Amino acid sequence: MRNAIRALLGLTMAVLALFGSLSTGESRKPVDSAVSSVSTR
């Protein structure tokens, strides 16, 4: 169950990063750093 939640969170983060990069290139940087920090855990 925990893995499913983590996968959902990762997917949501990826989608958010994608939309962020589409709307503005500047808002993509903080999201990228957040994703990298989550993936390292």
N, CA, C, O and CB atoms as a CASP TS submission, in Angstrom:
PFRMAT TS
TARGET T0000
AUTHOR 0000-0000-0000
METHOD Language model
MODEL 1
PARENT N/A
ATOM      1  N   MET     1       0.843  -1.207   0.000  1.00  0.00           N
ATOM      2  CA  MET     1       0.000   0.000   0.000  1.00  0.00           C
ATOM      3  C   MET     1       0.877   1.256   0.000  1.00  0.00           C
ATOM      4  O   MET     1       0.573   2.242  -0.671  1.00  0.00           O
ATOM      5  CB  MET     1      -0.953   0.007   1.234  1.00  0.00           C
ATOM      6  N   ARG     2       1.964   1.198   0.762  1.00  0.00           N
ATOM      7  CA  ARG     2       2.855   2.353   0.842  1.00  0.00           C
ATOM      8  C   ARG     2       3.472   2.653  -0.521  1.00  0.00           C
ATOM      9  O   ARG     2       3.599   3.813  -0.912  1.00  0.00           O
ATOM     10  CB  ARG     2       3.960   2.109   1.884  1.00  0.00           C
ATOM     11  N   ASN     3       3.855   1.596  -1.244  1.00  0.00           N
ATOM     12  CA  ASN     3       4.469   1.785  -2.561  1.00  0.00           C
ATOM     13  C   ASN     3       3.495   2.449  -3.519  1.00  0.00           C
ATOM     14  O   ASN     3       3.892   3.291  -4.324  1.00  0.00           O
ATOM     15  CB  ASN     3       4.942   0.443  -3.136  1.00  0.00           C
ATOM     16  N   ALA     4       2.226   2.078  -3.439  1.00  0.00           N
ATOM     17  CA  ALA     4       1.213   2.667  -4.322  1.00  0.00           C
ATOM     18  C   ALA     4       1.100   4.162  -4.066  1.00  0.00           C
ATOM     19  O   ALA     4       1.000   4.953  -5.004  1.00  0.00           O
ATOM     20  CB  ALA     4      -0.158   1.983  -4.118  1.00  0.00           C
ATOM     21  N   ILE     5       1.117   4.545  -2.798  1.00  0.00           N
ATOM     22  CA  ILE     5       1.016   5.967  -2.443  1.00  0.00           C
ATOM     23  C   ILE     5       2.247   6.719  -2.939  1.00  0.00           C
ATOM     24  O   ILE     5       2.136   7.832  -3.454  1.00  0.00           O
ATOM     25  CB  ILE     5       0.861   6.142  -0.910  1.00  0.00           C
ATOM     26  N   ARG     6       3.422   6.105  -2.780  1.00  0.00           N
ATOM     27  CA  ARG     6       4.662   6.752  -3.238  1.00  0.00           C
ATOM     28  C   ARG     6       4.649   6.894  -4.755  1.00  0.00           C
ATOM     29  O   ARG     6       5.084   7.915  -5.288  1.00  0.00           O
ATOM     30  CB  ARG     6       5.908   5.942  -2.785  1.00  0.00           C
ATOM     31  N   ALA     7       4.151   5.875  -5.450  1.00  0.00           N
ATOM     32  CA  ALA     7       4.080   5.933  -6.911  1.00  0.00           C
ATOM     33  C   ALA     7       3.121   7.034  -7.342  1.00  0.00           C
ATOM     34  O   ALA     7       3.397   7.773  -8.287  1.00  0.00           O
ATOM     35  CB  ALA     7       3.635   4.573  -7.494  1.00  0.00           C
ATOM     36  N   LEU     8       1.997   7.140  -6.645  1.00  0.00           N
ATOM     37  CA  LEU     8       1.016   8.183  -6.964  1.00  0.00           C
ATOM     38  C   LEU     8       1.624   9.559  -6.746  1.00  0.00           C
ATOM     39  O   LEU     8       1.443  10.462  -7.563  1.00  0.00           O
ATOM     40  CB  LEU     8      -0.259   8.020  -6.106  1.00  0.00           C
ATOM     41  N   LEU     9       2.345   9.715  -5.645  1.00  0.00           N
ATOM     42  CA  LEU     9       2.988  10.999  -5.348  1.00  0.00           C
ATOM     43  C   LEU     9       4.015  11.351  -6.415  1.00  0.00           C
ATOM     44  O   LEU     9       4.080  12.492  -6.873  1.00  0.00           O
ATOM     45  CB  LEU     9       3.658  10.960  -3.966  1.00  0.00           C
ATOM     46  N   GLY    10       4.808  10.373  -6.806  1.00  0.00           N
ATOM     47  CA  GLY    10       5.818  10.598  -7.834  1.00  0.00           C
ATOM     48  C   GLY    10       5.185  10.981  -9.150  1.00  0.00           C
ATOM     49  O   GLY    10       5.668  11.874  -9.846  1.00  0.00           O
ATOM     50  N   LEU    11       4.100  10.301  -9.493  1.00  0.00           N
ATOM     51  CA  LEU    11       3.396  10.593 -10.746  1.00  0.00           C
ATOM     52  C   LEU    11       2.834  12.004 -10.706  1.00  0.00           C
ATOM     53  O   LEU    11       2.943  12.747 -11.682  1.00  0.00           O
ATOM     54  CB  LEU    11       2.264   9.570 -10.995  1.00  0.00           C
ATOM     55  N   THR    12       2.230  12.378  -9.579  1.00  0.00           N
ATOM     56  CA  THR    12       1.666  13.725  -9.447  1.00  0.00           C
ATOM     57  C   THR    12       2.750  14.785  -9.580  1.00  0.00           C
ATOM     58  O   THR    12       2.554  15.806 -10.239  1.00  0.00           O
ATOM     59  CB  THR    12       0.946  13.877  -8.101  1.00  0.00           C
ATOM     60  N   MET    13       3.902  14.536  -8.946  1.00  0.00           N
ATOM     61  CA  MET    13       5.025  15.478  -9.024  1.00  0.00           C
ATOM     62  C   MET    13       5.497  15.625 -10.466  1.00  0.00           C
ATOM     63  O   MET    13       5.790  16.730 -10.923  1.00  0.00           O
ATOM     64  CB  MET    13       6.193  15.012  -8.127  1.00  0.00           C
ATOM     65  N   ALA    14       5.567  14.497 -11.181  1.00  0.00           N
ATOM     66  CA  ALA    14       6.020  14.527 -12.579  1.00  0.00           C
ATOM     67  C   ALA    14       5.056  15.332 -13.430  1.00  0.00           C
ATOM     68  O   ALA    14       5.478  16.131 -14.266  1.00  0.00           O
ATOM     69  CB  ALA    14       6.157  13.100 -13.142  1.00  0.00           C
ATOM     70  N   VAL    15       3.750  15.125 -13.218  1.00  0.00           N
ATOM     71  CA  VAL    15       2.736  15.857 -13.987  1.00  0.00           C
ATOM     72  C   VAL    15       2.814  17.344 -13.670  1.00  0.00           C
ATOM     73  O   VAL    15       2.732  18.184 -14.566  1.00  0.00           O
ATOM     74  CB  VAL    15       1.318  15.317 -13.683  1.00  0.00           C
ATOM     75  N   LEU    16       2.974  17.664 -12.381  1.00  0.00           N
ATOM     76  CA  LEU    16       3.080  19.071 -11.983  1.00  0.00           C
ATOM     77  C   LEU    16       4.301  19.718 -12.618  1.00  0.00           C
ATOM     78  O   LEU    16       4.230  20.852 -13.090  1.00  0.00           O
ATOM     79  CB  LEU    16       3.150  19.197 -10.453  1.00  0.00           C
ATOM     80  N   ALA    17       5.418  19.004 -12.630  1.00  0.00           N
ATOM     81  CA  ALA    17       6.643  19.536 -13.235  1.00  0.00           C
ATOM     82  C   ALA    17       6.438  19.751 -14.731  1.00  0.00           C
ATOM     83  O   ALA    17       6.904  20.739 -15.299  1.00  0.00           O
ATOM     84  CB  ALA    17       7.837  18.581 -12.987  1.00  0.00           C
ATOM     85  N   LEU    18       5.733  18.810 -15.358  1.00  0.00           N
ATOM     86  CA  LEU    18       5.481  18.917 -16.799  1.00  0.00           C
ATOM     87  C   LEU    18       4.647  20.155 -17.089  1.00  0.00           C
ATOM     88  O   LEU    18       4.992  20.948 -17.965  1.00  0.00           O
ATOM     89  CB  LEU    18       4.767  17.650 -17.332  1.00  0.00           C
ATOM     90  N   PHE    19       3.547  20.326 -16.354  1.00  0.00           N
ATOM     91  CA  PHE    19       2.686  21.492 -16.575  1.00  0.00           C
ATOM     92  C   PHE    19       3.416  22.784 -16.231  1.00  0.00           C
ATOM     93  O   PHE    19       3.232  23.802 -16.898  1.00  0.00           O
ATOM     94  CB  PHE    19       1.402  21.377 -15.743  1.00  0.00           C
ATOM     95  N   GLY    20       4.232  22.742 -15.204  1.00  0.00           N
ATOM     96  CA  GLY    20       4.990  23.926 -14.806  1.00  0.00           C
ATOM     97  C   GLY    20       5.947  24.354 -15.895  1.00  0.00           C
ATOM     98  O   GLY    20       6.089  25.545 -16.175  1.00  0.00           O
ATOM     99  N   SER    21       6.608  23.377 -16.514  1.00  0.00           N
ATOM    100  CA  SER    21       7.569  23.699 -17.572  1.00  0.00           C
ATOM    101  C   SER    21       6.832  24.190 -18.810  1.00  0.00           C
ATOM    102  O   SER    21       7.366  24.981 -19.587  1.00  0.00           O
ATOM    103  CB  SER    21       8.443  22.468 -17.917  1.00  0.00           C
ATOM    104  N   LEU    22       5.598  23.714 -18.987  1.00  0.00           N
ATOM    105  CA  LEU    22       4.815  24.135 -20.155  1.00  0.00           C
ATOM    106  C   LEU    22       4.354  25.578 -19.995  1.00  0.00           C
ATOM    107  O   LEU    22       4.416  26.365 -20.940  1.00  0.00           O
ATOM    108  CB  LEU    22       3.598  23.207 -20.359  1.00  0.00           C
ATOM    109  N   SER    23       3.889  25.924 -18.788  1.00  0.00           N
ATOM    110  CA  SER    23       3.377  27.280 -18.562  1.00  0.00           C
ATOM    111  C   SER    23       4.519  28.286 -18.508  1.00  0.00           C
ATOM    112  O   SER    23       4.508  29.285 -19.227  1.00  0.00           O
ATOM    113  CB  SER    23       2.558  27.341 -17.261  1.00  0.00           C
ATOM    114  N   THR    24       5.516  28.019 -17.645  1.00  0.00           N
ATOM    115  CA  THR    24       6.667  28.928 -17.551  1.00  0.00           C
ATOM    116  C   THR    24       7.927  28.138 -17.227  1.00  0.00           C
ATOM    117  O   THR    24       7.903  27.238 -16.388  1.00  0.00           O
ATOM    118  CB  THR    24       6.424  30.018 -16.475  1.00  0.00           C
ATOM    119  N   GLY    25       9.024  28.473 -17.890  1.00  0.00           N
ATOM    120  CA  GLY    25      10.276  27.758 -17.657  1.00  0.00           C
ATOM    121  C   GLY    25      10.852  28.046 -16.282  1.00  0.00           C
ATOM    122  O   GLY    25      11.622  27.243 -15.755  1.00  0.00           O
ATOM    123  N   GLU    26      10.488  29.194 -15.685  1.00  0.00           N
ATOM    124  CA  GLU    26      11.063  29.574 -14.393  1.00  0.00           C
ATOM    125  C   GLU    26      10.492  28.745 -13.243  1.00  0.00           C
ATOM    126  O   GLU    26      11.213  28.406 -12.305  1.00  0.00           O
ATOM    127  CB  GLU    26      10.820  31.054 -14.128  1.00  0.00           C
ATOM    128  N   SER    27       9.206  28.419 -13.313  1.00  0.00           N
ATOM    129  CA  SER    27       8.574  27.681 -12.221  1.00  0.00           C
ATOM    130  C   SER    27       8.988  26.213 -12.237  1.00  0.00           C
ATOM    131  O   SER    27       8.632  25.457 -11.333  1.00  0.00           O
ATOM    132  CB  SER    27       7.050  27.798 -12.312  1.00  0.00           C
ATOM    133  N   ARG    28       9.731  25.811 -13.252  1.00  0.00           N
ATOM    134  CA  ARG    28      10.125  24.409 -13.363  1.00  0.00           C
ATOM    135  C   ARG    28      11.303  24.077 -12.442  1.00  0.00           C
ATOM    136  O   ARG    28      11.427  22.949 -11.966  1.00  0.00           O
ATOM    137  CB  ARG    28      10.486  24.079 -14.811  1.00  0.00           C
ATOM    138  N   LYS    29      12.157  25.060 -12.196  1.00  0.00           N
ATOM    139  CA  LYS    29      13.362  24.804 -11.403  1.00  0.00           C
ATOM    140  C   LYS    29      13.059  24.347  -9.965  1.00  0.00           C
ATOM    141  O   LYS    29      13.605  23.328  -9.542  1.00  0.00           O
ATOM    142  CB  LYS    29      14.215  26.056 -11.365  1.00  0.00           C
ATOM    143  N   PRO    30      12.221  25.047  -9.203  1.00  0.00           N
ATOM    144  CA  PRO    30      11.925  24.594  -7.834  1.00  0.00           C
ATOM    145  C   PRO    30      11.269  23.223  -7.808  1.00  0.00           C
ATOM    146  O   PRO    30      11.531  22.421  -6.912  1.00  0.00           O
ATOM    147  CB  PRO    30      11.024  25.597  -7.133  1.00  0.00           C
ATOM    148  N   VAL    31      10.416  22.955  -8.790  1.00  0.00           N
ATOM    149  CA  VAL    31       9.750  21.649  -8.847  1.00  0.00           C
ATOM    150  C   VAL    31      10.775  20.563  -9.119  1.00  0.00           C
ATOM    151  O   VAL    31      10.713  19.485  -8.529  1.00  0.00           O
ATOM    152  CB  VAL    31       8.645  21.634  -9.933  1.00  0.00           C
ATOM    153  N   ASP    32      11.724  20.844 -10.017  1.00  0.00           N
ATOM    154  CA  ASP    32      12.768  19.872 -10.328  1.00  0.00           C
ATOM    155  C   ASP    32      13.581  19.531  -9.082  1.00  0.00           C
ATOM    156  O   ASP    32      13.884  18.364  -8.832  1.00  0.00           O
ATOM    157  CB  ASP    32      13.688  20.408 -11.432  1.00  0.00           C
ATOM    158  N   SER    33      13.930  20.541  -8.310  1.00  0.00           N
ATOM    159  CA  SER    33      14.724  20.307  -7.104  1.00  0.00           C
ATOM    160  C   SER    33      13.916  19.492  -6.094  1.00  0.00           C
ATOM    161  O   SER    33      14.471  18.652  -5.385  1.00  0.00           O
ATOM    162  CB  SER    33      15.177  21.650  -6.478  1.00  0.00           C
ATOM    163  N   ALA    34      12.617  19.738  -6.030  1.00  0.00           N
ATOM    164  CA  ALA    34      11.764  18.986  -5.111  1.00  0.00           C
ATOM    165  C   ALA    34      11.694  17.529  -5.544  1.00  0.00           C
ATOM    166  O   ALA    34      11.757  16.625  -4.711  1.00  0.00           O
ATOM    167  CB  ALA    34      10.346  19.600  -5.048  1.00  0.00           C
ATOM    168  N   VAL    35      11.565  17.301  -6.844  1.00  0.00           N
ATOM    169  CA  VAL    35      11.491  15.931  -7.360  1.00  0.00           C
ATOM    170  C   VAL    35      12.798  15.196  -7.090  1.00  0.00           C
ATOM    171  O   VAL    35      12.788  14.031  -6.692  1.00  0.00           O
ATOM    172  CB  VAL    35      11.178  15.932  -8.874  1.00  0.00           C
ATOM    173  N   SER    36      13.918  15.872  -7.305  1.00  0.00           N
ATOM    174  CA  SER    36      15.219  15.230  -7.087  1.00  0.00           C
ATOM    175  C   SER    36      15.408  14.894  -5.609  1.00  0.00           C
ATOM    176  O   SER    36      15.979  13.855  -5.277  1.00  0.00           O
ATOM    177  CB  SER    36      16.367  16.144  -7.578  1.00  0.00           C
ATOM    178  N   SER    37      14.931  15.765  -4.721  1.00  0.00           N
ATOM    179  CA  SER    37      15.078  15.516  -3.290  1.00  0.00           C
ATOM    180  C   SER    37      14.197  14.347  -2.861  1.00  0.00           C
ATOM    181  O   SER    37      14.561  13.591  -1.960  1.00  0.00           O
ATOM    182  CB  SER    37      14.724  16.778  -2.481  1.00  0.00           C
ATOM    183  N   VAL    38      13.045  14.198  -3.500  1.00  0.00           N
ATOM    184  CA  VAL    38      12.140  13.093  -3.161  1.00  0.00           C
ATOM    185  C   VAL    38      12.705  11.778  -3.673  1.00  0.00           C
ATOM    186  O   VAL    38      12.619  10.758  -2.990  1.00  0.00           O
ATOM    187  CB  VAL    38      10.731  13.335  -3.750  1.00  0.00           C
ATOM    188  N   SER    39      13.282  11.794  -4.871  1.00  0.00           N
ATOM    189  CA  SER    39      13.795  10.557  -5.467  1.00  0.00           C
ATOM    190  C   SER    39      15.021  10.038  -4.718  1.00  0.00           C
ATOM    191  O   SER    39      15.301   8.840  -4.751  1.00  0.00           O
ATOM    192  CB  SER    39      14.143  10.786  -6.940  1.00  0.00           C
ATOM    193  N   THR    40      15.748  10.916  -4.050  1.00  0.00           N
ATOM    194  CA  THR    40      16.947  10.489  -3.332  1.00  0.00           C
ATOM    195  C   THR    40      16.596   9.805  -2.015  1.00  0.00           C
ATOM    196  O   THR    40      17.427   9.085  -1.461  1.00  0.00           O
ATOM    197  CB  THR    40      17.860  11.684  -3.070  1.00  0.00           C
ATOM    198  N   ARG    41      15.397  10.010  -1.508  1.00  0.00           N
ATOM    199  CA  ARG    41      15.007   9.407  -0.233  1.00  0.00           C
ATOM    200  C   ARG    41      14.738   7.921  -0.394  1.00  0.00           C
ATOM    201  O   ARG    41      14.397   7.247   0.577  1.00  0.00           O
ATOM    202  CB  ARG    41      13.768  10.105   0.335  1.00  0.00           C
TER
END
